[in-house]
XYZ file of N, CA and C in Angstrom:
762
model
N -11.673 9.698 -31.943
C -10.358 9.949 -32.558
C -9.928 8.742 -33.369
N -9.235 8.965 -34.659
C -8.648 7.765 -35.354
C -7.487 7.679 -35.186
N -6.355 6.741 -34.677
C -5.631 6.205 -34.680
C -5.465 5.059 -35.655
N -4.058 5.669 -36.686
C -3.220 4.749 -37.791
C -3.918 3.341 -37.363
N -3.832 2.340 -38.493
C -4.119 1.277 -38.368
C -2.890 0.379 -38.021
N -1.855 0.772 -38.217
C -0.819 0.163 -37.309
C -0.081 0.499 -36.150
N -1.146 1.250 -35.346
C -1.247 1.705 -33.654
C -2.219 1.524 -33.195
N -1.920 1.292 -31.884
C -2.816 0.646 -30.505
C -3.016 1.857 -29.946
N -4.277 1.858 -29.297
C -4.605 2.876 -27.961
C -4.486 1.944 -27.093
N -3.775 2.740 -25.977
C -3.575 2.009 -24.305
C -3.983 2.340 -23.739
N -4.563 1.352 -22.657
C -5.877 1.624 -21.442
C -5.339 1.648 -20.126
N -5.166 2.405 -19.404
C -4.736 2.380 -17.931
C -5.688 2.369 -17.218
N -5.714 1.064 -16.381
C -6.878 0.720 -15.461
C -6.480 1.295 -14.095
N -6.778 2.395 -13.800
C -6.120 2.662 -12.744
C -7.023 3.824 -11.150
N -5.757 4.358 -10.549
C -6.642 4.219 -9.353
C -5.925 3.747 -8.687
N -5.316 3.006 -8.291
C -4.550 1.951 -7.374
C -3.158 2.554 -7.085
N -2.560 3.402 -6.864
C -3.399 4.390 -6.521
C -3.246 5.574 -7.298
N -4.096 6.859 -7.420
C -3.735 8.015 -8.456
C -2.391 8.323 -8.618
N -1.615 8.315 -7.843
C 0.112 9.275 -8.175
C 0.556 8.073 -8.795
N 0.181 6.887 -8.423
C 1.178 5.897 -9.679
C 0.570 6.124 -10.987
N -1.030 5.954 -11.281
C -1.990 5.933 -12.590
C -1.082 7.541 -13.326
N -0.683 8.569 -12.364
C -0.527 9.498 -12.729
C 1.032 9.716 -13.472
N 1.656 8.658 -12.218
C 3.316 8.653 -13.066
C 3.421 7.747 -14.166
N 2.320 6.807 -14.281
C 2.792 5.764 -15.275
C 2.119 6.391 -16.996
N 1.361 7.596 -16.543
C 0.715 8.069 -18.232
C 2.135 8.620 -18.401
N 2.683 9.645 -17.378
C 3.986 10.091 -17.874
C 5.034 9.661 -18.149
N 5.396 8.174 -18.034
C 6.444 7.410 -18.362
C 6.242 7.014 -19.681
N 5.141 6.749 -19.874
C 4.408 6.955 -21.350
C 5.127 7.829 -22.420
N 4.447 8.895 -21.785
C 5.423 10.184 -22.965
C 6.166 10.241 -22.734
N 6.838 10.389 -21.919
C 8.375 10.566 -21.874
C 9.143 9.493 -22.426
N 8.610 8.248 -22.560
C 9.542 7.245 -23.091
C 8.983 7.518 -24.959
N 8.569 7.899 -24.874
C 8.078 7.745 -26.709
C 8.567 8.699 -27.572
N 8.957 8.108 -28.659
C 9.740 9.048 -29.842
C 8.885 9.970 -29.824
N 8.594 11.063 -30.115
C 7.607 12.038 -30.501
C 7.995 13.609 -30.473
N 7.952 14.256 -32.198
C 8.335 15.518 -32.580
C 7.417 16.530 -32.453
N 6.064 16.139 -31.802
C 4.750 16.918 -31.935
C 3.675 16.507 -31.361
N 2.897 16.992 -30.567
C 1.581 16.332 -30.396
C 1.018 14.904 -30.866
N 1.519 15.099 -31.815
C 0.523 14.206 -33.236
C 1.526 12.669 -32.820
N 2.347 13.003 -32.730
C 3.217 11.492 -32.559
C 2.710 10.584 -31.356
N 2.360 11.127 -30.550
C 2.182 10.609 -29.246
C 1.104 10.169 -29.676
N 1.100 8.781 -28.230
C 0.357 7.987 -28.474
C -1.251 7.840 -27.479
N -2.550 7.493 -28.226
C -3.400 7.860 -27.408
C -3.440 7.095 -26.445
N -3.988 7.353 -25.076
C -4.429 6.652 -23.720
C -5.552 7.183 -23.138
N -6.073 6.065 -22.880
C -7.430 6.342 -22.634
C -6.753 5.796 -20.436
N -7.420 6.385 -19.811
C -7.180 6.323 -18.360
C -8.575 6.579 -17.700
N -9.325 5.449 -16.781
C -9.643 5.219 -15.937
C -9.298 5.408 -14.830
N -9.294 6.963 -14.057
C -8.707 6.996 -12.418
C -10.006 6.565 -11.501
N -9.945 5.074 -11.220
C -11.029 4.781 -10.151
C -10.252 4.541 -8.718
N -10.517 5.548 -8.164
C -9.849 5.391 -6.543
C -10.596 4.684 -5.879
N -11.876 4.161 -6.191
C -12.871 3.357 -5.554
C -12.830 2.188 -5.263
N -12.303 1.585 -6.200
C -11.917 0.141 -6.162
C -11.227 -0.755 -4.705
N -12.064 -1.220 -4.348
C -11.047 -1.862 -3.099
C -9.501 -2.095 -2.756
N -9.101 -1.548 -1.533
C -7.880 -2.130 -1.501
C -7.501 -3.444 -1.840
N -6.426 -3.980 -2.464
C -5.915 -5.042 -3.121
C -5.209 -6.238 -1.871
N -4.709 -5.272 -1.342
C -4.068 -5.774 -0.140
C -4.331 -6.256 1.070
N -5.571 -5.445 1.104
C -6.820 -5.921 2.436
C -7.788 -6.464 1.610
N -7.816 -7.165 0.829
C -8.585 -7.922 0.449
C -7.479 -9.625 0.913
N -6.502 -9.883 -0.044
C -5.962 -10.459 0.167
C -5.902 -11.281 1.571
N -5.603 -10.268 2.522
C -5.076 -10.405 3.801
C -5.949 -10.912 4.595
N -7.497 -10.617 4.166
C -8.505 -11.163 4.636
C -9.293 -10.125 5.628
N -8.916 -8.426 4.973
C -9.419 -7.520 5.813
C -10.312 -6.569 4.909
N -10.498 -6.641 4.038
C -11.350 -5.813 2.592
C -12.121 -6.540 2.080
N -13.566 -5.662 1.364
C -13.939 -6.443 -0.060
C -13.281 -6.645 -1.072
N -13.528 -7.555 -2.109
C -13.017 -7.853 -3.488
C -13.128 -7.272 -4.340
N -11.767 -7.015 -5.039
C -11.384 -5.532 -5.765
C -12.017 -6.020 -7.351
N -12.008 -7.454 -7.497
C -12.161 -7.899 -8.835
C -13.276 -7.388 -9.792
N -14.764 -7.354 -9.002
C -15.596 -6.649 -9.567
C -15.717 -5.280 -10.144
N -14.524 -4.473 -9.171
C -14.341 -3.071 -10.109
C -13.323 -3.154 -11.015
N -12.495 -3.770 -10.676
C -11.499 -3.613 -11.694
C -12.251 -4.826 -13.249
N -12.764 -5.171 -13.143
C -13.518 -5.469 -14.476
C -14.429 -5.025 -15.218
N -15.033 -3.924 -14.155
C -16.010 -2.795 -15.129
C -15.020 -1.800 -15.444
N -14.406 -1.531 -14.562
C -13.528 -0.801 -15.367
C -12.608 -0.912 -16.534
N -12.102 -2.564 -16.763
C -11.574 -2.838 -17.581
C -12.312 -2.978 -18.680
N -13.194 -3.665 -18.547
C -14.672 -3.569 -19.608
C -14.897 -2.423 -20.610
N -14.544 -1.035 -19.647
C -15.495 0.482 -20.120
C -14.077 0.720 -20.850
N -12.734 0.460 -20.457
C -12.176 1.107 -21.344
C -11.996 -0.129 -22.621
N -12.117 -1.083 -22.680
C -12.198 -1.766 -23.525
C -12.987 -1.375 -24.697
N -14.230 -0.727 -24.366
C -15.445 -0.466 -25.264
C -15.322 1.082 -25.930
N -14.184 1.491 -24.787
C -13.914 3.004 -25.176
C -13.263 2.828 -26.111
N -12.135 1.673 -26.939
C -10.970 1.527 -27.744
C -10.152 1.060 -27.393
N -9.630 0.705 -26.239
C -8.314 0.614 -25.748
C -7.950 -0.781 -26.405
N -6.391 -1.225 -26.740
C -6.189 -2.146 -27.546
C -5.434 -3.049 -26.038
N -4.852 -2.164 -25.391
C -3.560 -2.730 -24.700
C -4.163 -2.634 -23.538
N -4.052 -2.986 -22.040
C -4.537 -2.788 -20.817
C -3.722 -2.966 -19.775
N -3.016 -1.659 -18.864
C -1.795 -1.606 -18.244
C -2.597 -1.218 -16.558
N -1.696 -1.978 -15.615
C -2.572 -1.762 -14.142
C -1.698 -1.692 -13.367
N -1.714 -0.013 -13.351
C -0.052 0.680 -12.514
C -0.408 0.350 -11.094
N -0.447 -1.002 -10.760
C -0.528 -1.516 -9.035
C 0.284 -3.110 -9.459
N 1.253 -3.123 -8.371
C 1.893 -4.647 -8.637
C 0.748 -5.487 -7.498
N 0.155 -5.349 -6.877
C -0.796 -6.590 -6.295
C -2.015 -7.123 -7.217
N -2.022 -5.820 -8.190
C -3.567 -6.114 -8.591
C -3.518 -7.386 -9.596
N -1.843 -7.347 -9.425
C -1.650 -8.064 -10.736
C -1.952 -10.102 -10.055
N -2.779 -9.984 -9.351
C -2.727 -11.229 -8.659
C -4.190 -11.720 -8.783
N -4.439 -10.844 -9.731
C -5.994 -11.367 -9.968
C -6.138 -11.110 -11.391
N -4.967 -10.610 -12.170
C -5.088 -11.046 -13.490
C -6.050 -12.255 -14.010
N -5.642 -13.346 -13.415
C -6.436 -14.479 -13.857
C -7.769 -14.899 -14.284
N -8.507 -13.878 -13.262
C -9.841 -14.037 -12.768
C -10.871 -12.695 -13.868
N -9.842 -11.625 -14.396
C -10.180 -10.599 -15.119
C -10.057 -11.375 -16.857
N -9.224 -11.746 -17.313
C -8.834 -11.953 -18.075
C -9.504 -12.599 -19.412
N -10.546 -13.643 -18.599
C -11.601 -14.843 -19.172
C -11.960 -13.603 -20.148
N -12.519 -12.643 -18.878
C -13.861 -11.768 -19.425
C -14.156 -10.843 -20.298
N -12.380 -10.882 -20.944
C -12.038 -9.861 -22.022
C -11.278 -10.080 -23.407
N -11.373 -8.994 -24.162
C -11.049 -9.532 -25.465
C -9.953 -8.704 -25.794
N -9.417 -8.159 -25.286
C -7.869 -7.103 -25.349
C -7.140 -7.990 -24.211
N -5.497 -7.322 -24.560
C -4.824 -7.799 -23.629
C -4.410 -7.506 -22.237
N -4.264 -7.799 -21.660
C -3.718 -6.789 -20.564
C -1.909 -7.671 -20.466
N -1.840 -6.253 -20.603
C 0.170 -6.347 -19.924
C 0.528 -6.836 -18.578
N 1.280 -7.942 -18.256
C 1.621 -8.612 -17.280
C 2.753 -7.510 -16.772
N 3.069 -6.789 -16.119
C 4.193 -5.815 -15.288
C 5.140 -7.010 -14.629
N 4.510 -7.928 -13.591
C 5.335 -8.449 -13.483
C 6.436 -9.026 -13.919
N 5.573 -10.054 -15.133
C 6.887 -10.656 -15.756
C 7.063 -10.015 -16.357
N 7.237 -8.813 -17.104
C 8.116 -8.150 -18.198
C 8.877 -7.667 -17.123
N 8.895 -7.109 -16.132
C 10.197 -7.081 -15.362
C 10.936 -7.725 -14.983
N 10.571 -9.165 -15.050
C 11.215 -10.537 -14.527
C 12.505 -10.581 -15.721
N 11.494 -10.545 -17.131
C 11.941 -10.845 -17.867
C 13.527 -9.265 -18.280
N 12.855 -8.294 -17.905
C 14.048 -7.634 -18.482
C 15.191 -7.870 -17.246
N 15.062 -8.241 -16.478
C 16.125 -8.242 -15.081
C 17.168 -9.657 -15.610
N 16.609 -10.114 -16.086
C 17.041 -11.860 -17.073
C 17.613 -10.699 -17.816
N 17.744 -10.533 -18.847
C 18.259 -10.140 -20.164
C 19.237 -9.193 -20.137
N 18.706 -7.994 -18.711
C 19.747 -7.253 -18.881
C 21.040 -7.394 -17.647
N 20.560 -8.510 -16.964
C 21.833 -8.274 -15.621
C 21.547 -10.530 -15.527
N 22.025 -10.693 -16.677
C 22.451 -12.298 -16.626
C 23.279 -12.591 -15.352
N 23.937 -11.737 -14.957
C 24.919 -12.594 -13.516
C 23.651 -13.000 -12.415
N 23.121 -11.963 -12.197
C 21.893 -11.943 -10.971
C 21.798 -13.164 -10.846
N 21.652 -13.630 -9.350
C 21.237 -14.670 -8.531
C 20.072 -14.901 -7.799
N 19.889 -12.856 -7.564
C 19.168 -13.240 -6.079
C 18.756 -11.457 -6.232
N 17.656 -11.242 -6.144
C 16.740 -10.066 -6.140
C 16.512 -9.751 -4.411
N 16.436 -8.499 -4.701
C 16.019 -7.890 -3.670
C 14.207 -7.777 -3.663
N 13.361 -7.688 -2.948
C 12.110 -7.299 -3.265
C 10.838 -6.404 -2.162
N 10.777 -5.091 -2.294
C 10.184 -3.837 -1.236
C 8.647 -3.925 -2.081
N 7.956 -4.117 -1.441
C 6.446 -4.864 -1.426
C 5.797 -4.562 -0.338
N 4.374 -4.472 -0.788
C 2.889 -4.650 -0.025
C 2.977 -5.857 0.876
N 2.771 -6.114 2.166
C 2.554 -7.094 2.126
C 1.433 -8.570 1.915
N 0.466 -7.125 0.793
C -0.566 -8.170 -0.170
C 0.422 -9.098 -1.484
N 1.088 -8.126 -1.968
C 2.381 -8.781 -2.673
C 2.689 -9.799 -2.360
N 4.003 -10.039 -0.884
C 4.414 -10.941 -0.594
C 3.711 -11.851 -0.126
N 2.692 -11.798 0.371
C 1.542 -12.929 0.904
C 1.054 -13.614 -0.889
N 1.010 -13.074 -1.982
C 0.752 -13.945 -2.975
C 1.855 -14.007 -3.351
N 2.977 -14.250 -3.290
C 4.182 -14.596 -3.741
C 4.652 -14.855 -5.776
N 3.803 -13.506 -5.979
C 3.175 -12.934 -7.460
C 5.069 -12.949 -8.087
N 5.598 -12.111 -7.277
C 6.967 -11.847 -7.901
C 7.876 -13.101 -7.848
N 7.791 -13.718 -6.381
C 8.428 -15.063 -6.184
C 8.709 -15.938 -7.498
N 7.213 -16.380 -7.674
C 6.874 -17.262 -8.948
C 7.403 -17.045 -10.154
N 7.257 -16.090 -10.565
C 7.483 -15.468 -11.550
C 9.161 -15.304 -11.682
N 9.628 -14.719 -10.786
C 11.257 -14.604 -10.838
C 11.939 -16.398 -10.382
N 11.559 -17.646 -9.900
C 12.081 -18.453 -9.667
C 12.002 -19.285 -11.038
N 10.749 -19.129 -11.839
C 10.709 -19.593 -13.040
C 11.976 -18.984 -13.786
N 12.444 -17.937 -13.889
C 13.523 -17.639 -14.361
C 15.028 -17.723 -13.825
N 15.254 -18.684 -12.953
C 16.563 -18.807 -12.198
C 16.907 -17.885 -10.996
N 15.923 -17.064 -10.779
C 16.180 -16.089 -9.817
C 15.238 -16.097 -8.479
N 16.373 -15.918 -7.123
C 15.524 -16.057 -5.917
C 15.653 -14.659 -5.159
N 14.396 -14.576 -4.214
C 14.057 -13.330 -4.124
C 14.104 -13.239 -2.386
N 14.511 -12.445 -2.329
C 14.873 -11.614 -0.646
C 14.104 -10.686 -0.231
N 13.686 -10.785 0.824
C 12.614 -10.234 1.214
C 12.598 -9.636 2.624
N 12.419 -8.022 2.813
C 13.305 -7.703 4.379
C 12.254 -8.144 5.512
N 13.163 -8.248 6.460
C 12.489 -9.105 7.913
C 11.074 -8.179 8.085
N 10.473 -9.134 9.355
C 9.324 -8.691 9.708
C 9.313 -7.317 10.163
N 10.274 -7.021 10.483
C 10.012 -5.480 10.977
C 9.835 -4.716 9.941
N 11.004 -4.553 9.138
C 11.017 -3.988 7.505
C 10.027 -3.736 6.858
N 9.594 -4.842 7.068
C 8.219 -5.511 5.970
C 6.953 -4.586 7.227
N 6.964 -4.326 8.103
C 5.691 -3.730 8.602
C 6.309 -1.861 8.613
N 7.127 -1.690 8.650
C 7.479 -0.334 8.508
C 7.025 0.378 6.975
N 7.743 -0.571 5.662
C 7.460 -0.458 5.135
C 5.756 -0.077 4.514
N 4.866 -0.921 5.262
C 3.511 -0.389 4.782
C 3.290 0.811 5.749
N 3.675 1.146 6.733
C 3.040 1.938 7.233
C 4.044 3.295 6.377
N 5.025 3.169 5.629
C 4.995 4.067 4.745
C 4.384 4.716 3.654
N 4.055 3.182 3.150
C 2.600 3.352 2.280
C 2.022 3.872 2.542
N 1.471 3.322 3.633
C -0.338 3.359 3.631
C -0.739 4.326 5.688
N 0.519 4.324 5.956
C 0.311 5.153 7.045
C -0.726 7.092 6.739
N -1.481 7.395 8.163
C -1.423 8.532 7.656
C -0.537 9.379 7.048
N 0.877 9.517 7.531
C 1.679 10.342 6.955
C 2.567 9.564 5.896
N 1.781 8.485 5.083
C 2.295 7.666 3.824
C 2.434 8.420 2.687
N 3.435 7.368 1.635
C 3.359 8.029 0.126
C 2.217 7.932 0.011
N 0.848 7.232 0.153
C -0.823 6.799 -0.665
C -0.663 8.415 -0.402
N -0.664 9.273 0.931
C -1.202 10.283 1.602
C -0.343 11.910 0.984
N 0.451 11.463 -0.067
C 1.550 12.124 -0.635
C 2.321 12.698 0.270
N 2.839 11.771 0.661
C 4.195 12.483 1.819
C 4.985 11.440 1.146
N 6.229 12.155 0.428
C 7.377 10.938 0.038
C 8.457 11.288 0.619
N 9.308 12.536 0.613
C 10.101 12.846 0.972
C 10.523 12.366 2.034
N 10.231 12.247 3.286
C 10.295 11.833 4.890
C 10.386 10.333 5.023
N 10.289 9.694 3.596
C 10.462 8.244 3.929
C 12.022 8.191 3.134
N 12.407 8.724 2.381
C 13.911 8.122 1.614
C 14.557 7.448 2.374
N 15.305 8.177 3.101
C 16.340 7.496 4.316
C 15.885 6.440 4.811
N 14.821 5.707 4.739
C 14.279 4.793 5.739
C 14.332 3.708 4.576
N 13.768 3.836 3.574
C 13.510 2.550 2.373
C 14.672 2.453 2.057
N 15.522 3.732 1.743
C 16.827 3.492 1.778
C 17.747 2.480 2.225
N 17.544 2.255 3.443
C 18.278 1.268 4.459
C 18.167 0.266 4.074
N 16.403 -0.158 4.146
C 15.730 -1.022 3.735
C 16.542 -2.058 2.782
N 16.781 -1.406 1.247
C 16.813 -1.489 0.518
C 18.632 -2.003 0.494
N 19.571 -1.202 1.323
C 20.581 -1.288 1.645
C 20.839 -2.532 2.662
N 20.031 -3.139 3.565
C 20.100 -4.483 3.850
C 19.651 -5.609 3.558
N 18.967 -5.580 2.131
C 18.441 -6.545 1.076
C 20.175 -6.370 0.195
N 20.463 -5.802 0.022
C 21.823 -5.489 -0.872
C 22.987 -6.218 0.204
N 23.050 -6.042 1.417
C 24.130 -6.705 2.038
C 23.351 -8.295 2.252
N 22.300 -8.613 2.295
C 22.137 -10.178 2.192
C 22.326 -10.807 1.108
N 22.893 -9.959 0.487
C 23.512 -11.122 -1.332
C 22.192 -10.358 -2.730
N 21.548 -9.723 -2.571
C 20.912 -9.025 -3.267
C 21.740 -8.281 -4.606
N 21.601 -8.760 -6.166
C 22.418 -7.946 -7.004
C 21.509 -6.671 -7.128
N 20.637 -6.605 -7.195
C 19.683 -5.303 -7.734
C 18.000 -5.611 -6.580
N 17.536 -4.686 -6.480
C 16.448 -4.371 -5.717
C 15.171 -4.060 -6.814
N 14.086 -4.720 -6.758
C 12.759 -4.129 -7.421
C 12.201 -3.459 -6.600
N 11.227 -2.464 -6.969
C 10.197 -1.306 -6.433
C 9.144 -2.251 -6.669
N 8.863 -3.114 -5.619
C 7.472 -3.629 -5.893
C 6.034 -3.615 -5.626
N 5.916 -1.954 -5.557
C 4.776 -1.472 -4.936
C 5.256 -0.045 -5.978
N 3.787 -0.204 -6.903
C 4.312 1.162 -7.640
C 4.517 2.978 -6.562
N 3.791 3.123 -5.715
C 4.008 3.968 -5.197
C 5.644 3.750 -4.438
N 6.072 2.864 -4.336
C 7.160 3.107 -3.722
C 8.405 4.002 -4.895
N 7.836 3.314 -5.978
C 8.401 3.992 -7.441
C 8.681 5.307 -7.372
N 6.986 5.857 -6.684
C 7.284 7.594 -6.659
C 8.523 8.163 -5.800
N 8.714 7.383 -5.223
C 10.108 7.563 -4.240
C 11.348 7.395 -4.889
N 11.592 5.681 -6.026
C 12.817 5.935 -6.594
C 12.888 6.661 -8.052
N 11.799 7.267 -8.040
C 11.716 7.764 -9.604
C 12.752 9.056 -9.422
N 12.062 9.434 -8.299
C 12.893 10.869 -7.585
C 13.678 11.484 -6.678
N 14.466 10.171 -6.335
C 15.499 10.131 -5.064
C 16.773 9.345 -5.815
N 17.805 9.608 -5.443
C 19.181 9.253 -5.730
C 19.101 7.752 -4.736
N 19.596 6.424 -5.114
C 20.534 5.390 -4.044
C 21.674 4.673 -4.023
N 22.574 4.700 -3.154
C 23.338 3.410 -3.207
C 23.578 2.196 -4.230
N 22.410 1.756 -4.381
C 22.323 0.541 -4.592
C 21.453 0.776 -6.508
N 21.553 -0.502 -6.765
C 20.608 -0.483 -8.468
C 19.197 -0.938 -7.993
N 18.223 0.179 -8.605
C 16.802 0.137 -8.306
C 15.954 -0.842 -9.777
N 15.946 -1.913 -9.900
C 14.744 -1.749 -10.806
C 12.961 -1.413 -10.757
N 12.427 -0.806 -12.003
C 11.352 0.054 -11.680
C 10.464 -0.613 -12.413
N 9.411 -1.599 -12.124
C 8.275 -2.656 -13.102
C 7.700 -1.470 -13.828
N 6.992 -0.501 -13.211
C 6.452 0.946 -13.940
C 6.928 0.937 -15.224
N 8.659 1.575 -14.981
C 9.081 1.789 -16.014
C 9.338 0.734 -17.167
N 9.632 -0.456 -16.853
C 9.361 -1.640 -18.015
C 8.228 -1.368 -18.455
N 7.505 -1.548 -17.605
C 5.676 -1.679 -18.412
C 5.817 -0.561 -19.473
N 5.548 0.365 -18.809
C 5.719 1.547 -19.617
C 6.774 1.444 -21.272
N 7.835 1.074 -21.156
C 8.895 0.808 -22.163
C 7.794 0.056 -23.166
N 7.552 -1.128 -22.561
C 6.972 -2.366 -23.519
C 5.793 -2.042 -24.116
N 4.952 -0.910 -23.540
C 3.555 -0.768 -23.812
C 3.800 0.076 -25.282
N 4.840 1.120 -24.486
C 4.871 2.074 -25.890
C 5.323 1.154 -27.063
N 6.068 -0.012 -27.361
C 6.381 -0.687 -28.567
C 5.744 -1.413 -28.878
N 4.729 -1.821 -27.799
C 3.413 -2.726 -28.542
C 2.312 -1.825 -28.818
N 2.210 -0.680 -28.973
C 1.611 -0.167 -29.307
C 1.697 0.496 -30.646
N 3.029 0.100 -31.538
C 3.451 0.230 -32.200
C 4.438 1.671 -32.418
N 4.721 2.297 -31.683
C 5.319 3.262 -31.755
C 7.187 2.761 -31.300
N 8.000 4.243 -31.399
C 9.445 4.096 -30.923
C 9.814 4.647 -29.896
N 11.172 3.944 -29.067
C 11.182 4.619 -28.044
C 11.967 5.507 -27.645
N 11.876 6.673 -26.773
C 12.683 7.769 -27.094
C 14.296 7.120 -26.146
N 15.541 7.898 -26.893
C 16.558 6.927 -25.791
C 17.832 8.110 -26.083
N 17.195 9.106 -25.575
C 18.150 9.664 -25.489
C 18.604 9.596 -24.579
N 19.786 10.444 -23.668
C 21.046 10.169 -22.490
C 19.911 9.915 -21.314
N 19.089 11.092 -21.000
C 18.490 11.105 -20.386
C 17.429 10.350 -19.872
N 17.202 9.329 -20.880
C 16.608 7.992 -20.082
C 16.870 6.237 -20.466
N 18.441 6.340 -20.954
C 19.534 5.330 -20.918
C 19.425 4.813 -19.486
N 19.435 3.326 -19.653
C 19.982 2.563 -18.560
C 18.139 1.518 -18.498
N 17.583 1.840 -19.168
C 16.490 0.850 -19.469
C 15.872 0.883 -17.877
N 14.934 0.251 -17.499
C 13.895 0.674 -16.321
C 14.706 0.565 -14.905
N 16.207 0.963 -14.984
C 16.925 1.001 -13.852
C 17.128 2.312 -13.091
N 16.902 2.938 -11.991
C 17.463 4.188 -11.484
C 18.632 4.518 -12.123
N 19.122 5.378 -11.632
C 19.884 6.024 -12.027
C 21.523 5.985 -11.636
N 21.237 5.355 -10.368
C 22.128 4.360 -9.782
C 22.239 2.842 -10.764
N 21.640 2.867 -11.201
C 21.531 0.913 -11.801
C 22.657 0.599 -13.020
């Protein structure tokens, strides 16, 4: 396929896991100007579910995810892809080590969320943050948000182990059960907000699938949906802004 010479094809390295690889092509279109087929923008997607867990690697309980996620980044590289987006916030902790080996870019999720949480909510002090605890063990978001004036809260040990077994439990979002967890991240999320928390990140894209489609309390920001925003304008296209997805990568609450 030819794509204009002043548009990018975007590569989703993904897999990590399918329902995020799956929500983040659709944040895609849905965020992009487009009157027709023809407007939209191409993506090339890699669903490798194979790839090692990110998190049990980390933790010191998995093999190393790095070797797949670089053939994979590789193949879509060679396929066209200009841009390279990796709908998992842990994976993003080995950016470093992928990066040498390639000649496209890959999109940092993290900090473009760092960065829009700066720009669009200047009062913020102090982040909330619902994470893997491969995440918080590399302290990927920490870094990244303290470089920008902002410190990050993080719910107690219990929280923090409930939380994965929402994930990654048999009856987890990985396992597509979302519904049966709201009320619970909810809370979660609601006692990061009473410890001085201005806004809460989704820092585990599957947890996303939860605030993409649940009402809260509190202001959700969604890294997904940044990425997503930023990819479609570096890819040279516009972004769609009508009512219906005003309020930039914040729930709906935000």
């Amino acid at each position: 396929m030819n794509v204009p010479a002043d548009k990018k094809t975007i590569g989703i390295l993904g897999g990590m896991g399918p329902g995020a690889t799956h929500a983040l092509f659709g944040l895609i279109i849905s965020h992009t100007l487009a009157q027709s087929d023809q407007d939209h923008i191409r993506v090339l997607i890699d669903n490798r579910p194979g790839i090692p867990d990110r998190s049990a690697f980390i933790l010191g309980e998995g093999p190393d995810p790095v070797p797949a996620m670089l053939e994979s980044a590789r193949g879509l590289e060679q396929m066209g892809a200009d841009l390279l987006l990796i709908p998992c916030n842990t994976a993003h902790y080995f950016l470093d080590r992928i990066r040498p080996f390639l000649k496209v870019r890959i999109l940092d999720m993290i900090r473009i969320c760092a960065d829009e949480i700066r720009s669009t909510r200047p009062g913020t002090g102090q982040v909330g943050l619902l994470a893997t605890l491969g995440t918080y063990a590399t302290e990927i978001y920490q870094r990244v948000l303290q470089e920008r004036g902002l410190q990050v809260l993080v719910p107690d040990k219990t929280d923090r182990g409930k939380l994965m077994q929402a994930i990654y439990g048999p009856q987890g979002i990985k396992a597509g059960h979302i519904s049966q967890h709201v009320k619970e991240i909810g809370r979660m999320g609601e006692r990061l907000m009473e410890a001085g928390a201005g806004v809460v990140i989704s820092g585990c894209t599957e947890l996303s699938l939860v605030f993409e489609k649940h009402a809260f309390s509190f202001p959700v920001v969604l890294p997904m949906r940044s990425l997503a925003r930023e990819a479609v304008l570096l890819a040279g296209y516009h972004l769609r802004e009508d009512r219906e997805l005003q309020g930039g990568s914040y729930n709906r609450n935000g």
